[in-house]
């Protein structure tokens, strides 16, 4: 028999405890727990959006309002069933989130969250001014949901309705996060450059998370409408919006359970405060907002990770075994050695008036290691960005595997079989070595979000996991697949990036200064690994500043200086070149 | 729509916009120096008006307690940070700057309010009470996380609004107040009647915009403040202390806030929570103006005023909806016009 | 005589990665000392820590005074000045404003602007471009502006991080001539460079930094002809 781990037990225990609550508690505590559940459902959306996806919204309450009003209006004015109202609430919030997301998700930095305040307020004022929605009075006498002919009207029925729907939503989110698409979502906070280089469509994923968060708010709104049985605009202002954000961040943005913990603490604390504060001062109507505000600021200043991670750190960590083997994923056929793989012709890149790369051409043939070298500021990194699609050239053409890839986005180039590493290592420090490597194999999986939520992706997931494990072993990191990437020393982080690149099953792997910051033994090991990869037929382009590292390793060298190609040829010839010596040792006479 | 009607609405709109101009200037000022979008700015405006109203009514304004509480808190934060760095010898200076200096006007106000005071003294007391609020809030809420991503600063800023407007309810109660205007006069220009208060507001706004521009372009201190925002590390390497720059910016912001409070208060009734919407509308104006230029912010704020008055003509209940909804297309347009920022943002939050 | 700068067993870490591991070095007043080494050796980290931009363990003495508790701005007040690799200019501000801000610590003294003419005399290119914003300058001009701004600070200890980075040979030569000129004025200079030959030719003493640790050190003239240094920079085989 399979033994359950702590991680699998906790949700079951939690579900069991919640199911027994109405037997233990009566009256007001059950109502209070219902409020916790409704808030947790909305906060769960923010856990996905903010904690996992790295996007912030102050407008979650407005989405709750959209969901609540959608079902409230349809079931009162049109007399539809609350279950149809649920579909309508989800559809309305999903569609609105899609529209707003399409418009605003490309906004950088603080502009996106600011726009959420703006549309949040606009929606709030809209609710309060539409006659059909009862203006400031809202809508009341909303029918309860029916199970067959049984009305879910009592406090206990409402409690179960809320917590069952919340439980299902949590399960779906947990399944999603533990999948190919979920990993991609979790990688978004590492910046789009990394994700796009792995073939992950960052904008589409952000939009998906945004829509998902909106729909969870819609679910919360539906719960509010049919359990509370009335809706009024004040619950959907920016104030409650920031309270949802507080719940998500207090509990621990990024953890499914953080939503419940945060919502529980805030809702129960508010309830207590509303009892105590009026006894202390007059006009205390907003005083709990003051208390929460002060606490929120302390959390933001001192513990941005929230409570759940603090607790998890104190639990004994379980020992995980490496993943079992699985049938291999299909592989690309490598081009025959010596065929033309990549050709750069007359590349030019200008920044303002400055030409960082000026008329650079070179070829790369299958099965060779080419070194692109030059002193700092020679234009190597810019050339690298042009080849990998991180930047578009001002002029010139690039062909890869027979196709013109000039100005193609990095994501598409990755799909053609080019994998890269970064000069300043870009890994997800809070994800394990195995997960980081699995990110590299993103394009080799097919499972979408729905399959993930329904757990129909397990076979493919096992294959991805086994493939990532193979690559980790291949680069010599197979001994600790479940360690967090952030705990590795720099040298091994670089090697992990190589494993991630290999997991994509590339035909060409492009390394940006892989030796920088490595100690001598680490450099030797890396050189050994690259030689072994070449022996397996892989083509490697090495952009490097460290001459010692390059010379013994590569087949050919291209030297750049001041944006132009200075020399090209075998290592020995290049080293003897007087111009190269001048460029490298410095020419101050 | 007839021309007369349009003129009337335009006049109304400019009077409205004048309210937002000063606030928009303050928001741009704080953002330019500290990268903080100071959402509670509108609350300081409300505090200004409500404080003056209380003083005129002969009551001790709650602002006194707020200043004293914040001063104690700020000193505590500063002391903890100094002791943590092993710089105990700086404690007396910290007590002077963060405790004694802000508490002084609070104590004076406590002693004087209730006696017969000339108008000028009442205004001066109001200014002296509001002025420390900006730097104190900055020291307590923002300076400990000055290096945090803009996003975190923004969340703190929004949270801070809810905290201090909640305090305003305790101090001033739920009813609004309207202090006496500085000038009581009406002018007739052609067919239009213009209040002197509106003209005064427009004049002050123009002066403030020009003054800020001069200060930031011409004086070395102004340049140093700007430099802090342009390049924080660079500024530190020149010996410019970002904390001092931030404090100065928030002090200037406080000054602008209390000025707008004194000017706006007599025109529209303000209550404990009206600051938020005023602040956000001004902010919409500042963003329309690009969030980097004072004249741009002033024009943007006037545009918001006009938009409001024309929308209100068609259906007054939707003016808020329109003003806030317009921000989304404005932001989208701006993101299309400005170049895409480099994708080197660190992990946020 | 106490050394102008005395660094003892300095460690600097980013998270769990230790970028500088127990570096000790000493420099006398009026000298040019250089730290050379490959990319990623920890040179920039070392300077940032000396300036107080990064937290570090170990001790740093300036003129015999322990700097452990001094913040960046306090070190600036002591006359320590860093021209960082990223230059850290005020991109949206004019060349003249950038230079004036260099004199920020003398803002209360009368005639703090007078040094401006000095700098313009030394860098005529900057005088031509005084109204242009710093962001529009070329790489060489930006470096001149960074140096000019540093001169406005009247430094006692000037720390230069890769002053030749990305510059054409002619400009590199110019920059190193200026550095030599500064020494004549009595400014002590700590020079970090990957352009090893240029650095060794202008320095009095040199340290070689490799993966966060000091490898060799000695008079610059000796290291210039050391076979190991030459090999590291021109490459042998791994």
Coordinates of N, CA and C in Angstrom, one line a residue, chain A residues 357-474:
Chain A
X357 N 26.9 46.8 -32.4 CA 27.4 45.7 -33.3 C 27.3 46.3 -34.7
X358 N 28.5 46.2 -35.4 CA 28.5 46.8 -36.7 C 29.0 45.9 -37.8
X359 N 28.1 45.4 -38.6 CA 28.4 44.6 -39.7 C 29.2 43.3 -39.3
X360 N 28.6 42.5 -38.5 CA 29.2 41.3 -38.1 C 28.6 40.0 -38.8
X361 N 29.4 39.2 -39.4 CA 29.0 38.0 -40.1 C 29.8 36.8 -39.6
X362 N 29.1 35.7 -39.4 CA 29.8 34.4 -39.2 C 28.9 33.2 -39.3
X363 N 29.5 32.1 -39.5 CA 28.7 30.8 -39.7 C 28.9 29.9 -38.5
X364 N 28.0 29.0 -38.3 CA 28.2 28.0 -37.3 C 27.7 26.7 -37.9
X365 N 28.6 25.6 -37.8 CA 28.3 24.4 -38.4 C 27.9 23.3 -37.4
X366 N 27.1 22.4 -37.7 CA 26.6 21.4 -36.8 C 27.8 20.6 -36.2
X367 N 27.8 20.4 -34.9 CA 28.8 19.6 -34.3 C 30.0 20.3 -33.8
X368 N 30.1 21.6 -34.0 CA 31.4 22.3 -33.6 C 31.1 23.2 -32.3
X369 N 32.2 23.6 -31.7 CA 32.1 24.6 -30.6 C 32.7 25.8 -31.1
X370 N 31.9 26.9 -31.3 CA 32.5 28.2 -31.7 C 32.6 29.1 -30.5
X371 N 33.7 29.8 -30.4 CA 33.9 30.8 -29.3 C 33.7 32.2 -29.9
X372 N 32.9 33.0 -29.3 CA 32.8 34.4 -29.6 C 33.4 35.1 -28.5
X373 N 34.6 35.7 -28.8 CA 35.3 36.4 -27.7 C 35.6 37.8 -28.0
X374 N 36.1 38.5 -27.0 CA 36.4 39.9 -27.1 C 36.4 40.6 -25.8
X375 N 37.1 41.7 -25.7 CA 37.1 42.4 -24.4 C 35.7 42.9 -23.9
X376 N 35.6 43.3 -22.7 CA 34.3 43.9 -22.2 C 33.9 45.0 -23.1
X377 N 32.6 45.1 -23.4 CA 32.1 46.2 -24.2 C 32.4 46.0 -25.7
X378 N 32.8 44.9 -26.1 CA 33.1 44.7 -27.5 C 31.8 44.4 -28.4
X379 N 30.7 44.2 -27.7 CA 29.5 43.9 -28.5 C 29.1 42.5 -28.5
X380 N 29.8 41.6 -27.7 CA 29.5 40.2 -27.6 C 28.1 40.0 -27.1
X381 N 27.7 40.6 -26.0 CA 26.4 40.4 -25.4 C 25.3 40.8 -26.4
X382 N 25.5 41.9 -27.0 CA 24.5 42.4 -28.0 C 24.3 41.4 -29.1
X383 N 25.4 40.9 -29.6 CA 25.4 39.9 -30.7 C 24.6 38.7 -30.2
X384 N 24.9 38.3 -29.0 CA 24.2 37.2 -28.3 C 22.7 37.4 -28.3
X385 N 22.3 38.6 -27.9 CA 20.9 38.9 -27.8 C 20.2 38.9 -29.2
X386 N 20.9 39.3 -30.2 CA 20.4 39.3 -31.5 C 20.1 37.9 -32.0
X387 N 21.1 37.0 -31.7 CA 21.0 35.6 -32.2 C 19.8 34.9 -31.4
X388 N 19.7 35.2 -30.2 CA 18.7 34.4 -29.4 C 17.3 35.1 -29.4
X389 N 17.2 36.2 -30.1 CA 15.9 36.8 -30.2 C 15.5 37.8 -29.1
X390 N 16.5 38.0 -28.2 CA 16.2 38.9 -27.1 C 16.1 40.4 -27.5
X391 N 16.8 40.6 -28.7 CA 16.7 42.0 -29.3 C 16.7 41.8 -30.8
X392 N 16.1 42.8 -31.5 CA 16.0 42.7 -33.0 C 17.1 43.6 -33.6
X393 N 17.8 43.0 -34.6 CA 18.9 43.8 -35.2 C 18.4 45.0 -36.0
X394 N 19.2 46.1 -36.1 CA 18.9 47.2 -36.9 C 19.0 46.8 -38.4
X395 N 20.0 46.0 -38.7 CA 20.1 45.5 -40.1 C 20.8 44.2 -40.0
X396 N 20.7 43.4 -41.2 CA 21.3 42.1 -41.2 C 20.3 41.0 -41.1
X397 N 20.8 39.8 -41.4 CA 19.9 38.6 -41.4 C 20.5 37.5 -40.5
X398 N 19.7 36.7 -40.0 CA 20.1 35.5 -39.2 C 19.3 34.3 -39.7
X399 N 20.0 33.3 -40.1 CA 19.3 32.0 -40.5 C 19.7 30.9 -39.6
X400 N 18.7 30.1 -39.2 CA 18.9 29.0 -38.2 C 18.2 27.8 -38.7
X401 N 18.9 26.7 -38.9 CA 18.3 25.5 -39.4 C 17.5 25.7 -40.7
X402 N 18.1 26.6 -41.6 CA 17.5 26.8 -42.9 C 16.4 27.8 -42.9
X403 N 16.0 28.4 -41.7 CA 14.9 29.3 -41.7 C 15.4 30.7 -41.3
X404 N 14.7 31.7 -41.9 CA 15.1 33.1 -41.5 C 14.5 33.4 -40.1
X405 N 15.3 33.7 -39.1 CA 14.8 33.9 -37.8 C 15.1 35.4 -37.4
X406 N 15.4 36.2 -38.3 CA 15.7 37.6 -38.0 C 14.5 38.2 -37.3
X407 N 14.7 38.8 -36.1 CA 13.6 39.5 -35.4 C 12.5 38.6 -35.0
X408 N 12.7 37.3 -35.0 CA 11.7 36.4 -34.5 C 11.8 36.6 -32.9
X409 N 10.6 36.5 -32.2 CA 10.7 36.5 -30.8 C 11.5 35.3 -30.2
X410 N 12.1 35.5 -29.0 CA 12.9 34.5 -28.4 C 12.1 33.2 -28.3
X411 N 10.8 33.3 -28.0 CA 10.0 32.1 -27.8 C 10.0 31.2 -29.0
X412 N 9.9 31.8 -30.2 CA 9.8 31.0 -31.4 C 11.1 30.4 -31.7
X413 N 12.2 31.2 -31.5 CA 13.6 30.7 -31.7 C 13.8 29.5 -30.8
X414 N 13.4 29.6 -29.6 CA 13.5 28.4 -28.7 C 12.9 27.2 -29.2
X415 N 11.7 27.4 -29.8 CA 10.9 26.3 -30.4 C 11.7 25.6 -31.5
X416 N 12.6 26.4 -32.2 CA 13.3 25.8 -33.3 C 14.5 25.0 -32.9
X417 N 14.8 25.0 -31.6 CA 15.9 24.1 -31.1 C 17.1 24.9 -30.6
X418 N 16.9 26.2 -30.3 CA 18.1 26.9 -29.7 C 17.8 27.2 -28.3
X419 N 18.7 26.7 -27.4 CA 18.6 26.9 -26.0 C 19.8 27.8 -25.5
X420 N 19.5 28.6 -24.5 CA 20.5 29.5 -24.1 C 20.7 29.5 -22.5
X421 N 21.8 30.0 -22.1 CA 22.0 30.3 -20.7 C 22.2 31.8 -20.5
X422 N 22.2 32.3 -19.3 CA 22.3 33.7 -19.0 C 23.6 34.0 -18.3
X423 N 24.2 35.2 -18.7 CA 25.4 35.6 -18.0 C 25.2 35.9 -16.5
X424 N 24.1 36.6 -16.2 CA 23.7 36.7 -14.8 C 22.7 35.6 -14.6
X425 N 23.1 34.5 -13.9 CA 22.2 33.4 -13.8 C 20.8 33.7 -13.6
X426 N 19.9 33.1 -14.4 CA 18.5 33.4 -14.1 C 17.8 32.0 -13.9
X427 N 17.6 31.7 -12.6 CA 16.9 30.5 -12.2 C 15.8 31.0 -11.3
X428 N 14.9 30.1 -11.0 CA 13.9 30.4 -9.9 C 14.5 29.9 -8.6
X429 N 15.0 30.7 -7.8 CA 15.7 30.3 -6.6 C 14.8 29.5 -5.6
X430 N 13.5 29.8 -5.7 CA 12.6 29.1 -4.7 C 12.0 27.8 -5.3
X431 N 12.4 27.4 -6.5 CA 12.0 26.1 -7.1 C 13.2 25.2 -7.0
X432 N 12.9 23.9 -7.0 CA 13.9 22.9 -6.9 C 14.7 22.7 -8.2
X433 N 15.9 22.1 -8.1 CA 16.7 21.8 -9.2 C 15.9 21.1 -10.3
X434 N 15.1 20.1 -9.8 CA 14.3 19.3 -10.7 C 13.3 20.2 -11.5
X435 N 12.6 21.0 -10.7 CA 11.6 21.9 -11.3 C 12.2 22.9 -12.3
X436 N 13.3 23.5 -11.9 CA 14.0 24.4 -12.8 C 14.4 23.7 -14.1
X437 N 14.8 22.5 -14.0 CA 15.2 21.8 -15.2 C 14.0 21.4 -16.0
X438 N 12.9 21.1 -15.3 CA 11.6 20.7 -16.1 C 11.1 21.9 -16.8
X439 N 11.4 23.2 -16.3 CA 11.0 24.4 -17.0 C 11.6 24.4 -18.4
X440 N 12.9 23.9 -18.5 CA 13.6 23.8 -19.8 C 12.9 22.9 -20.8
X441 N 12.2 21.9 -20.3 CA 11.5 21.0 -21.2 C 10.0 21.4 -21.5
X442 N 9.7 22.7 -21.2 CA 8.4 23.1 -21.3 C 7.8 22.8 -22.7
X443 N 8.5 23.1 -23.7 CA 8.0 22.9 -25.1 C 7.9 21.4 -25.5
X444 N 8.4 20.5 -24.7 CA 8.3 19.1 -25.0 C 7.1 18.5 -24.4
X445 N 6.3 19.2 -23.6 CA 5.1 18.8 -23.1 C 3.9 19.4 -23.8
X446 N 2.7 18.8 -23.6 CA 1.6 19.3 -24.4 C 0.4 19.7 -23.4
X447 N 0.4 19.2 -22.2 CA -0.8 19.3 -21.3 C -1.1 20.8 -21.1
X448 N -2.4 21.1 -21.2 CA -2.9 22.4 -20.9 C -3.5 22.5 -19.5
X449 N -4.1 23.7 -19.2 CA -4.5 23.9 -17.8 C -5.6 22.9 -17.4
X450 N -6.6 22.7 -18.3 CA -7.7 21.9 -18.0 C -7.3 20.5 -17.7
X451 N -6.4 19.9 -18.5 CA -5.9 18.6 -18.2 C -5.2 18.5 -16.9
X452 N -4.5 19.7 -16.5 CA -3.7 19.7 -15.3 C -4.7 19.7 -14.1
X453 N -5.8 20.5 -14.2 CA -6.8 20.6 -13.1 C -7.4 19.3 -12.9
X454 N -7.7 18.5 -14.0 CA -8.3 17.2 -13.9 C -7.4 16.1 -13.7
X455 N -6.1 16.4 -13.5 CA -5.0 15.4 -13.3 C -4.9 14.4 -14.4
X456 N -5.2 14.9 -15.6 CA -5.1 13.9 -16.8 C -3.7 14.1 -17.4
X457 N -2.8 14.8 -16.7 CA -1.5 15.0 -17.3 C -0.4 14.2 -16.6
X458 N -0.8 13.2 -15.8 CA 0.2 12.6 -14.9 C 1.3 11.8 -15.7
X459 N 0.9 11.1 -16.8 CA 1.8 10.3 -17.5 C 2.9 11.2 -18.2
X460 N 2.4 12.3 -18.8 CA 3.4 13.3 -19.4 C 4.3 13.9 -18.3
X461 N 3.6 14.2 -17.2 CA 4.4 14.8 -16.1 C 5.5 13.9 -15.6
X462 N 5.2 12.6 -15.5 CA 6.3 11.7 -15.1 C 7.4 11.6 -16.1
X463 N 7.0 11.7 -17.4 CA 8.1 11.7 -18.5 C 8.9 13.0 -18.4
X464 N 8.3 14.1 -18.2 CA 9.1 15.4 -18.0 C 10.0 15.3 -16.8
X465 N 9.5 14.8 -15.7 CA 10.3 14.7 -14.5 C 11.5 13.7 -14.7
X466 N 11.2 12.6 -15.4 CA 12.3 11.7 -15.6 C 13.3 12.3 -16.5
X467 N 12.9 13.0 -17.5 CA 13.8 13.6 -18.5 C 14.7 14.7 -17.8
X468 N 14.0 15.5 -16.9 CA 14.8 16.5 -16.2 C 15.8 15.8 -15.3
X469 N 15.4 14.7 -14.7 CA 16.4 13.9 -13.8 C 17.5 13.4 -14.6
X470 N 17.3 12.9 -15.8 CA 18.3 12.5 -16.7 C 19.3 13.6 -17.0
X471 N 18.8 14.8 -17.3 CA 19.7 15.9 -17.6 C 20.5 16.3 -16.4
X472 N 19.9 16.3 -15.2 CA 20.6 16.7 -14.0 C 21.8 15.7 -13.8
X473 N 21.5 14.4 -14.0 CA 22.6 13.4 -13.8 C 23.6 13.7 -14.9
X474 N 23.2 14.0 -16.1 CA 24.2 14.2 -17.2 C 25.2 15.3 -16.8

